[in-house]
C-alpha cells in the first residue's frame, strides 16, 4: 500500500499551465481541488528528461530542478462549515537514489520522491491538513515552521511523535503567519535526516496577495556524498550547476519574485548574490515592506526570505553563493533575461 501511495504521490500529477495566477484569483479555483500547477511563462513547461549537467552530459532523476522552480502545489481544497478553505496534501517518505551531478549518486531520503519536497502553498487563514505516510525504512516526522499547536509540531515525543516505517500521522494547523517557511524531518540525528533530503518549502500568501510576478522557488542545499560530514556538491534545488547548463529564463522589466530557503547542512551559512542587479529583500516574507535593497543576502540554516527584482537589461546574468567554494562545487547559475 505504501509503495503504491509513494508512486502515486511522486509521479508527477497533471500539470496545468497557469501563468502567474493563484487558485484564489477566482472562486471557481478555490472551490475545486487540484494538485500541481506550474506557472510556466517561459517555455520550459514540457516534461523532458532531467538535463542538468556539469559539462553537458545529463543526470537522471525523478524530478527536474527546472520544473521545481515554478511548481507550486496548492493541495486538494474544500470548504469547511465555517466558510474557511481546507487544503489537504499527502506526503510520503521514501528512500531513493538520486543523482546530484552526472555520475554522482546519493542515497537520499525524500518526501514524495523529490528534493526539495513539494512546495506547499496556502493562503493566510486557510486550514492546512497534511497526511504523512512513512514509506522509508527509517523513522521520520514533518516538523513545520509557523505558528501552531504543539501536537502539530512534528517532533519526537509530542503529538504523533516519531513515525516508524509504515506508520502514518496527520498534521493539522492554521496557515499563519504569511511568508515563506520551511518544513523538514525532526528525527535524530537531525543533521543526517536533513542532509539526506527531507525538507521542503511552505509558502503562505497574504490575504491581500502580493503583486503579480514570475515566481521561483530556490532551496539552497548540498550533499555529503562520501559521508564525512562535509558537502561535496552545493546547489539550488539539488542538482549542481543545473541552471548554468540551462539558464533560468526571465522577462526583462517584469517583476521576478524568488522564494529563497537555506537548508544547507554542515556549513554555518549560505548566501545568494545576483549579478548586474539589485533586489528588494523581505526577510521570512512576513512583511510586504522590504528591509533592504541589495545584491547579496546571507542566510543561516532554516533562514529564508523573498527577493523581488526586475532586470533592466537583457542578457545572461550569473547568480551564485558568494562563498567561492560553494560556487565552484555547483552553487551557481544564470538568469537569461529576454525581451
Ligand atoms: Cu527523517
Short mmCIF file of N, CA, C and O in Angstrom, two decimals, residues 176-294:
data_model
loop_
_atom_site.label_atom_id
_atom_site.label_comp_id
_atom_site.label_asym_id
_atom_site.label_seq_id
_atom_site.Cartn_x
_atom_site.Cartn_y
_atom_site.Cartn_z
N UNK A 176 -0.49 30.33 9.22
CA UNK A 176 -0.03 31.60 9.74
C UNK A 176 1.40 31.47 10.26
O UNK A 176 1.79 30.40 10.69
N UNK A 177 2.17 32.59 10.21
CA UNK A 177 1.87 33.85 9.54
C UNK A 177 2.18 33.77 8.05
O UNK A 177 2.83 32.81 7.61
N UNK A 178 1.73 34.76 7.29
CA UNK A 178 2.10 34.72 5.87
C UNK A 178 3.62 34.89 5.73
O UNK A 178 4.26 35.54 6.56
N UNK A 179 4.15 34.29 4.70
CA UNK A 179 5.60 34.34 4.49
C UNK A 179 6.09 33.08 3.80
O UNK A 179 5.29 32.27 3.31
N UNK A 180 7.40 32.95 3.75
CA UNK A 180 7.99 31.74 3.16
C UNK A 180 8.61 30.94 4.29
O UNK A 180 9.43 31.43 5.06
N UNK A 181 8.12 29.71 4.43
CA UNK A 181 8.50 28.86 5.54
C UNK A 181 9.11 27.55 5.05
O UNK A 181 9.25 27.31 3.86
N UNK A 182 9.38 26.72 6.03
CA UNK A 182 10.17 25.52 5.76
C UNK A 182 9.53 24.36 6.50
O UNK A 182 8.97 24.56 7.58
N UNK A 183 9.56 23.20 5.93
CA UNK A 183 9.24 22.00 6.70
C UNK A 183 10.39 21.02 6.53
O UNK A 183 11.08 21.02 5.51
N UNK A 184 10.61 20.22 7.56
CA UNK A 184 11.68 19.24 7.48
C UNK A 184 11.48 18.16 8.54
O UNK A 184 10.75 18.35 9.51
N UNK A 185 12.13 17.05 8.37
CA UNK A 185 12.11 15.97 9.35
C UNK A 185 12.83 16.43 10.61
O UNK A 185 13.76 17.22 10.56
N UNK A 186 12.36 15.93 11.76
CA UNK A 186 12.99 16.35 13.02
C UNK A 186 13.43 15.16 13.87
O UNK A 186 13.43 15.21 15.10
N UNK A 187 13.78 14.07 13.21
CA UNK A 187 14.25 12.88 13.92
C UNK A 187 15.77 12.93 14.03
O UNK A 187 16.45 13.38 13.11
N UNK A 188 16.29 12.48 15.16
CA UNK A 188 17.73 12.47 15.37
C UNK A 188 18.38 11.27 14.69
O UNK A 188 17.76 10.22 14.64
N UNK A 189 19.63 11.36 14.23
CA UNK A 189 20.43 12.59 14.21
C UNK A 189 19.89 13.58 13.16
O UNK A 189 19.84 13.25 11.97
N UNK A 190 19.56 14.77 13.65
CA UNK A 190 18.87 15.75 12.83
C UNK A 190 19.67 16.13 11.59
O UNK A 190 19.12 16.23 10.49
N UNK A 191 20.97 16.33 11.75
CA UNK A 191 21.79 16.74 10.61
C UNK A 191 21.70 15.71 9.48
O UNK A 191 21.59 16.06 8.31
N UNK A 192 21.68 14.43 9.86
CA UNK A 192 21.60 13.39 8.84
C UNK A 192 20.24 13.40 8.15
O UNK A 192 20.15 13.33 6.92
N UNK A 193 19.17 13.51 8.94
CA UNK A 193 17.83 13.47 8.34
C UNK A 193 17.60 14.65 7.42
O UNK A 193 16.92 14.52 6.41
N UNK A 194 18.19 15.81 7.76
CA UNK A 194 18.04 16.96 6.86
C UNK A 194 18.96 16.80 5.65
O UNK A 194 18.52 16.94 4.51
N UNK A 195 20.21 16.48 5.90
CA UNK A 195 21.16 16.39 4.79
C UNK A 195 20.78 15.31 3.78
O UNK A 195 21.14 15.40 2.61
N UNK A 196 20.02 14.32 4.21
CA UNK A 196 19.59 13.26 3.29
C UNK A 196 18.52 13.76 2.32
O UNK A 196 18.19 13.07 1.35
N UNK A 197 17.89 14.90 2.65
CA UNK A 197 16.94 15.46 1.68
C UNK A 197 15.52 15.67 2.18
O UNK A 197 14.62 15.96 1.38
N UNK A 198 15.30 15.54 3.49
CA UNK A 198 13.92 15.61 3.99
C UNK A 198 13.52 17.03 4.38
O UNK A 198 13.48 17.40 5.56
N UNK A 199 13.19 17.81 3.35
CA UNK A 199 12.77 19.19 3.58
C UNK A 199 12.02 19.71 2.36
O UNK A 199 12.10 19.13 1.27
N UNK A 200 11.32 20.81 2.59
CA UNK A 200 10.59 21.45 1.50
C UNK A 200 10.13 22.83 1.95
O UNK A 200 10.35 23.24 3.10
N UNK A 201 9.47 23.53 1.05
CA UNK A 201 9.05 24.92 1.28
C UNK A 201 7.55 24.98 1.49
O UNK A 201 6.79 24.30 0.79
N UNK A 202 7.15 25.78 2.46
CA UNK A 202 5.73 26.08 2.68
C UNK A 202 5.55 27.58 2.48
O UNK A 202 6.13 28.38 3.23
N UNK A 203 4.79 27.95 1.48
CA UNK A 203 4.52 29.37 1.22
C UNK A 203 3.12 29.68 1.69
O UNK A 203 2.16 28.98 1.33
N UNK A 204 3.00 30.70 2.54
CA UNK A 204 1.68 31.18 2.95
C UNK A 204 1.52 32.59 2.38
O UNK A 204 2.26 33.51 2.76
N UNK A 205 0.59 32.71 1.45
CA UNK A 205 0.36 34.00 0.81
C UNK A 205 -0.48 34.89 1.72
O UNK A 205 -1.37 34.41 2.41
N UNK A 206 -0.19 36.20 1.70
CA UNK A 206 -1.03 37.12 2.47
C UNK A 206 -2.45 37.16 1.91
O UNK A 206 -2.66 36.86 0.73
N UNK A 207 -3.41 37.50 2.77
CA UNK A 207 -4.81 37.59 2.31
C UNK A 207 -4.93 38.53 1.13
O UNK A 207 -5.62 38.23 0.16
N UNK A 208 -4.29 39.69 1.23
CA UNK A 208 -4.19 40.59 0.08
C UNK A 208 -2.93 40.19 -0.65
O UNK A 208 -1.82 40.41 -0.15
N UNK A 209 -3.09 39.58 -1.84
CA UNK A 209 -1.91 38.97 -2.47
C UNK A 209 -0.82 39.98 -2.83
O UNK A 209 -1.09 41.17 -2.98
N UNK A 210 0.37 39.46 -2.96
CA UNK A 210 1.48 40.28 -3.45
C UNK A 210 1.24 40.60 -4.92
O UNK A 210 0.47 39.90 -5.59
N UNK A 211 1.92 41.62 -5.45
CA UNK A 211 1.75 41.93 -6.87
C UNK A 211 2.10 40.73 -7.76
O UNK A 211 2.93 39.89 -7.40
N UNK A 212 1.45 40.68 -8.89
CA UNK A 212 1.69 39.59 -9.85
C UNK A 212 3.16 39.56 -10.26
O UNK A 212 3.77 40.60 -10.46
N UNK A 213 3.70 38.36 -10.36
CA UNK A 213 5.12 38.23 -10.71
C UNK A 213 5.38 36.84 -11.26
O UNK A 213 4.58 35.93 -11.10
N UNK A 214 6.53 36.69 -11.90
CA UNK A 214 7.03 35.36 -12.25
C UNK A 214 7.73 34.84 -10.99
O UNK A 214 8.70 35.45 -10.54
N UNK A 215 7.22 33.75 -10.43
CA UNK A 215 7.69 33.32 -9.11
C UNK A 215 8.55 32.06 -9.20
O UNK A 215 8.22 31.11 -9.91
N UNK A 216 9.62 32.07 -8.42
CA UNK A 216 10.59 30.98 -8.43
C UNK A 216 10.87 30.52 -7.01
O UNK A 216 10.97 31.35 -6.10
N UNK A 217 11.01 29.22 -6.83
CA UNK A 217 11.41 28.68 -5.53
C UNK A 217 12.85 28.19 -5.64
O UNK A 217 13.18 27.40 -6.52
N UNK A 218 13.68 28.70 -4.74
CA UNK A 218 15.09 28.27 -4.73
C UNK A 218 15.45 27.79 -3.33
O UNK A 218 15.48 28.57 -2.39
N UNK A 219 15.70 26.50 -3.24
CA UNK A 219 16.10 25.91 -1.96
C UNK A 219 17.60 25.62 -2.06
O UNK A 219 18.04 24.79 -2.86
N UNK A 220 18.36 26.32 -1.24
CA UNK A 220 19.81 26.15 -1.28
C UNK A 220 20.17 24.93 -0.44
O UNK A 220 19.83 24.86 0.75
N UNK A 221 20.84 23.96 -1.07
CA UNK A 221 21.16 22.72 -0.36
C UNK A 221 22.54 22.20 -0.76
O UNK A 221 23.25 22.84 -1.56
N UNK A 222 22.90 21.07 -0.21
CA UNK A 222 24.20 20.48 -0.51
C UNK A 222 24.16 18.99 -0.20
O UNK A 222 23.21 18.51 0.44
N UNK A 223 25.16 18.28 -0.66
CA UNK A 223 25.17 16.82 -0.47
C UNK A 223 26.54 16.32 -0.05
O UNK A 223 27.55 16.62 -0.68
N UNK A 224 26.52 15.55 1.02
CA UNK A 224 27.73 14.94 1.55
C UNK A 224 27.82 13.54 0.94
O UNK A 224 27.33 12.57 1.52
N UNK A 225 28.44 13.45 -0.22
CA UNK A 225 28.39 12.19 -0.97
C UNK A 225 29.34 11.12 -0.45
O UNK A 225 29.22 9.96 -0.81
N UNK A 226 30.31 11.52 0.40
CA UNK A 226 31.21 10.49 0.95
C UNK A 226 31.07 10.37 2.48
O UNK A 226 31.91 9.77 3.14
N UNK A 227 30.00 10.96 3.02
CA UNK A 227 29.62 10.78 4.43
C UNK A 227 30.71 11.18 5.42
O UNK A 227 30.93 10.51 6.43
N UNK A 228 31.41 12.29 5.11
CA UNK A 228 32.42 12.78 6.05
C UNK A 228 31.93 14.04 6.77
O UNK A 228 32.71 14.81 7.32
N UNK A 229 30.65 14.27 6.75
CA UNK A 229 30.02 15.44 7.37
C UNK A 229 30.54 16.75 6.81
O UNK A 229 30.68 17.76 7.51
N UNK A 230 30.80 16.74 5.50
CA UNK A 230 31.10 17.96 4.74
C UNK A 230 30.52 17.74 3.35
O UNK A 230 30.43 16.60 2.88
N UNK A 231 30.11 18.80 2.70
CA UNK A 231 29.44 18.65 1.41
C UNK A 231 30.43 18.60 0.25
O UNK A 231 31.40 19.34 0.20
N UNK A 232 30.13 17.72 -0.68
CA UNK A 232 30.93 17.63 -1.91
C UNK A 232 30.24 18.38 -3.06
O UNK A 232 30.87 18.77 -4.03
N UNK A 233 28.93 18.53 -2.96
CA UNK A 233 28.16 19.22 -4.01
C UNK A 233 27.25 20.25 -3.34
O UNK A 233 26.61 19.96 -2.33
N UNK A 234 27.25 21.45 -3.89
CA UNK A 234 26.36 22.52 -3.44
C UNK A 234 25.44 22.89 -4.59
O UNK A 234 25.85 22.84 -5.77
N UNK A 235 24.21 23.28 -4.26
CA UNK A 235 23.26 23.54 -5.34
C UNK A 235 22.10 24.41 -4.87
O UNK A 235 21.94 24.68 -3.67
N UNK A 236 21.31 24.81 -5.84
CA UNK A 236 19.95 25.28 -5.59
C UNK A 236 19.05 24.21 -6.18
O UNK A 236 19.26 23.79 -7.33
N UNK A 237 18.10 23.74 -5.42
CA UNK A 237 17.19 22.69 -5.88
C UNK A 237 17.94 21.42 -6.32
O UNK A 237 17.61 20.79 -7.33
N UNK A 238 18.99 21.10 -5.59
CA UNK A 238 19.61 19.76 -5.58
C UNK A 238 20.68 19.43 -6.61
O UNK A 238 21.65 18.77 -6.29
N UNK A 239 20.50 19.82 -7.86
CA UNK A 239 21.47 19.38 -8.88
C UNK A 239 22.47 20.51 -9.16
O UNK A 239 22.09 21.58 -9.64
N UNK A 240 23.73 20.27 -8.83
CA UNK A 240 24.78 21.26 -9.02
C UNK A 240 24.87 21.72 -10.46
O UNK A 240 24.76 20.91 -11.38
N UNK A 241 25.03 22.99 -10.67
CA UNK A 241 25.21 23.60 -12.00
C UNK A 241 23.98 23.50 -12.91
O UNK A 241 24.07 23.81 -14.10
N UNK A 242 22.85 23.05 -12.38
CA UNK A 242 21.69 22.81 -13.24
C UNK A 242 21.30 24.06 -14.03
O UNK A 242 20.90 23.97 -15.19
N UNK A 243 21.41 25.23 -13.38
CA UNK A 243 20.98 26.46 -14.06
C UNK A 243 22.12 27.16 -14.79
O UNK A 243 21.95 28.24 -15.33
N UNK A 244 23.30 26.55 -14.79
CA UNK A 244 24.39 27.03 -15.65
C UNK A 244 24.21 26.39 -17.02
O UNK A 244 24.21 27.06 -18.04
N UNK A 245 24.00 25.10 -16.98
CA UNK A 245 23.84 24.34 -18.22
C UNK A 245 22.62 24.84 -19.00
O UNK A 245 22.64 24.94 -20.22
N UNK A 246 21.57 25.15 -18.26
CA UNK A 246 20.33 25.62 -18.87
C UNK A 246 19.82 26.79 -18.00
O UNK A 246 19.27 26.57 -16.93
N UNK A 247 20.04 28.03 -18.45
CA UNK A 247 19.70 29.18 -17.61
C UNK A 247 18.20 29.28 -17.31
O UNK A 247 17.37 28.72 -18.02
N UNK A 248 17.90 30.02 -16.26
CA UNK A 248 16.51 30.33 -15.91
C UNK A 248 16.09 31.53 -16.75
O UNK A 248 16.68 32.61 -16.63
N UNK A 249 15.10 31.35 -17.58
CA UNK A 249 14.66 32.44 -18.46
C UNK A 249 13.69 33.33 -17.72
O UNK A 249 12.69 32.87 -17.15
N UNK A 250 13.97 34.64 -17.70
CA UNK A 250 13.06 35.62 -17.11
C UNK A 250 12.86 36.76 -18.12
O UNK A 250 13.63 36.91 -19.06
N UNK A 251 11.81 37.54 -17.87
CA UNK A 251 11.44 38.58 -18.82
C UNK A 251 11.99 39.93 -18.37
O UNK A 251 11.89 40.29 -17.19
N UNK A 252 12.56 40.66 -19.30
CA UNK A 252 13.12 41.98 -18.99
C UNK A 252 12.02 42.92 -18.50
O UNK A 252 10.91 42.91 -19.02
N UNK A 253 12.34 43.73 -17.51
CA UNK A 253 11.45 44.76 -16.96
C UNK A 253 10.19 44.21 -16.30
O UNK A 253 9.28 44.97 -15.99
N UNK A 254 10.11 42.90 -16.12
CA UNK A 254 8.91 42.40 -15.43
C UNK A 254 9.32 41.83 -14.06
O UNK A 254 10.46 41.41 -13.86
N UNK A 255 8.39 41.86 -13.13
CA UNK A 255 8.73 41.51 -11.75
C UNK A 255 9.00 40.01 -11.60
O UNK A 255 8.19 39.17 -11.99
N UNK A 256 10.16 39.70 -11.04
CA UNK A 256 10.52 38.32 -10.70
C UNK A 256 10.58 38.23 -9.17
O UNK A 256 11.17 39.10 -8.52
N UNK A 257 9.94 37.21 -8.63
CA UNK A 257 9.93 37.03 -7.17
C UNK A 257 10.55 35.68 -6.83
O UNK A 257 10.12 34.64 -7.36
N UNK A 258 11.53 35.68 -5.97
CA UNK A 258 12.22 34.44 -5.60
C UNK A 258 11.93 34.11 -4.13
O UNK A 258 12.16 34.95 -3.25
N UNK A 259 11.42 32.93 -3.91
CA UNK A 259 11.27 32.40 -2.55
C UNK A 259 12.53 31.62 -2.24
O UNK A 259 12.75 30.53 -2.79
N UNK A 260 13.37 32.18 -1.39
CA UNK A 260 14.69 31.62 -1.14
C UNK A 260 14.74 30.98 0.25
O UNK A 260 14.35 31.59 1.24
N UNK A 261 15.20 29.72 0.29
CA UNK A 261 15.27 28.98 1.55
C UNK A 261 16.67 28.38 1.68
O UNK A 261 17.19 27.83 0.71
N UNK A 262 17.27 28.48 2.86
CA UNK A 262 18.54 27.80 3.07
C UNK A 262 18.36 26.60 4.01
O UNK A 262 18.00 26.78 5.17
N UNK A 263 18.63 25.41 3.50
CA UNK A 263 18.59 24.22 4.37
C UNK A 263 19.95 23.52 4.41
O UNK A 263 20.04 22.38 4.84
N UNK A 264 20.97 24.20 3.95
CA UNK A 264 22.30 23.59 3.87
C UNK A 264 22.77 23.08 5.23
O UNK A 264 22.77 23.82 6.21
N UNK A 265 23.16 21.83 5.27
CA UNK A 265 23.68 21.21 6.50
C UNK A 265 25.21 21.24 6.44
O UNK A 265 25.79 21.35 5.35
N UNK A 266 25.84 21.19 7.59
CA UNK A 266 27.30 21.09 7.76
C UNK A 266 28.10 22.37 7.49
O UNK A 266 29.29 22.41 7.74
N UNK A 267 27.49 23.39 6.91
CA UNK A 267 28.15 24.69 6.75
C UNK A 267 27.28 25.72 7.45
O UNK A 267 26.07 25.71 7.26
N UNK A 268 27.87 26.60 8.25
CA UNK A 268 27.04 27.50 9.07
C UNK A 268 26.23 28.52 8.28
O UNK A 268 25.16 28.91 8.71
N UNK A 269 26.75 28.96 7.14
CA UNK A 269 25.98 29.96 6.38
C UNK A 269 25.98 29.64 4.89
O UNK A 269 26.78 28.85 4.39
N UNK A 270 25.04 30.30 4.22
CA UNK A 270 24.95 30.21 2.77
C UNK A 270 24.59 31.61 2.30
O UNK A 270 24.25 32.48 3.11
N UNK A 271 24.64 31.84 1.00
CA UNK A 271 24.32 33.17 0.50
C UNK A 271 23.90 33.11 -0.95
O UNK A 271 24.08 32.08 -1.62
N UNK A 272 23.29 34.19 -1.39
CA UNK A 272 22.93 34.33 -2.80
C UNK A 272 23.32 35.73 -3.26
O UNK A 272 23.02 36.71 -2.57
N UNK A 273 23.98 35.78 -4.38
CA UNK A 273 24.39 37.05 -4.98
C UNK A 273 23.90 37.06 -6.42
O UNK A 273 24.03 36.07 -7.14
N UNK A 274 23.32 38.18 -6.84
CA UNK A 274 22.85 38.32 -8.22
C UNK A 274 23.72 39.34 -8.94
O UNK A 274 24.00 40.42 -8.40
N UNK A 275 24.14 39.01 -10.14
CA UNK A 275 24.96 39.93 -10.93
C UNK A 275 24.10 40.96 -11.65
O UNK A 275 22.97 40.67 -12.07
N UNK A 276 24.65 42.14 -11.83
CA UNK A 276 24.06 43.16 -12.71
C UNK A 276 22.75 43.71 -12.22
O UNK A 276 22.00 44.29 -13.02
N UNK A 277 22.43 43.52 -10.94
CA UNK A 277 21.12 43.94 -10.46
C UNK A 277 21.10 44.04 -8.94
O UNK A 277 22.02 43.54 -8.27
N UNK A 278 20.08 44.67 -8.43
CA UNK A 278 19.80 44.70 -7.00
C UNK A 278 18.39 44.18 -6.79
O UNK A 278 17.58 44.21 -7.71
N UNK A 279 18.11 43.70 -5.58
CA UNK A 279 16.76 43.21 -5.30
C UNK A 279 16.26 43.77 -3.99
O UNK A 279 17.04 44.13 -3.09
N UNK A 280 14.93 43.86 -3.88
CA UNK A 280 14.30 44.16 -2.60
C UNK A 280 14.29 42.87 -1.80
O UNK A 280 13.95 41.80 -2.32
N UNK A 281 14.61 42.95 -0.51
CA UNK A 281 14.65 41.74 0.31
C UNK A 281 13.65 41.82 1.46
O UNK A 281 13.59 42.82 2.18
N UNK A 282 12.84 40.78 1.59
CA UNK A 282 11.81 40.68 2.62
C UNK A 282 12.13 39.46 3.50
O UNK A 282 11.81 38.32 3.14
N UNK A 283 12.79 39.66 4.65
CA UNK A 283 13.18 38.51 5.48
C UNK A 283 11.96 37.67 5.91
O UNK A 283 10.97 38.22 6.40
N UNK A 284 12.04 36.39 5.69
CA UNK A 284 10.97 35.44 6.02
C UNK A 284 9.65 35.76 5.28
O UNK A 284 8.67 35.05 5.44
N UNK A 285 9.64 36.82 4.50
CA UNK A 285 8.44 37.17 3.73
C UNK A 285 7.25 37.55 4.58
O UNK A 285 6.11 37.52 4.13
N UNK A 286 7.51 37.94 5.84
CA UNK A 286 6.41 38.21 6.76
C UNK A 286 5.95 39.67 6.74
O UNK A 286 5.05 40.04 7.48
N UNK A 287 6.57 40.47 5.90
CA UNK A 287 6.11 41.85 5.70
C UNK A 287 6.08 42.10 4.21
O UNK A 287 6.80 41.46 3.44
N UNK A 288 5.25 43.06 3.79
CA UNK A 288 5.24 43.44 2.38
C UNK A 288 6.16 44.63 2.13
O UNK A 288 6.24 45.13 1.02
N UNK A 289 6.82 45.07 3.20
CA UNK A 289 7.77 46.18 3.05
C UNK A 289 9.18 45.62 3.12
O UNK A 289 9.54 44.97 4.11
N UNK A 290 9.97 45.85 2.08
CA UNK A 290 11.33 45.29 2.11
C UNK A 290 12.18 45.98 3.17
O UNK A 290 11.94 47.13 3.53
N UNK A 291 13.16 45.24 3.67
CA UNK A 291 14.05 45.82 4.67
C UNK A 291 15.34 46.32 4.03
O UNK A 291 16.10 47.02 4.66
N UNK A 292 15.56 45.91 2.80
CA UNK A 292 16.87 46.20 2.23
C UNK A 292 16.81 46.17 0.71
O UNK A 292 16.06 45.38 0.13
N UNK A 293 17.61 47.02 0.08
CA UNK A 293 17.86 46.92 -1.36
C UNK A 293 19.32 46.53 -1.48
O UNK A 293 20.21 47.28 -1.08
N UNK A 294 19.56 45.35 -2.03
CA UNK A 294 20.93 44.82 -2.01
C UNK A 294 21.15 43.88 -3.19
O UNK A 294 20.23 43.62 -3.97
#
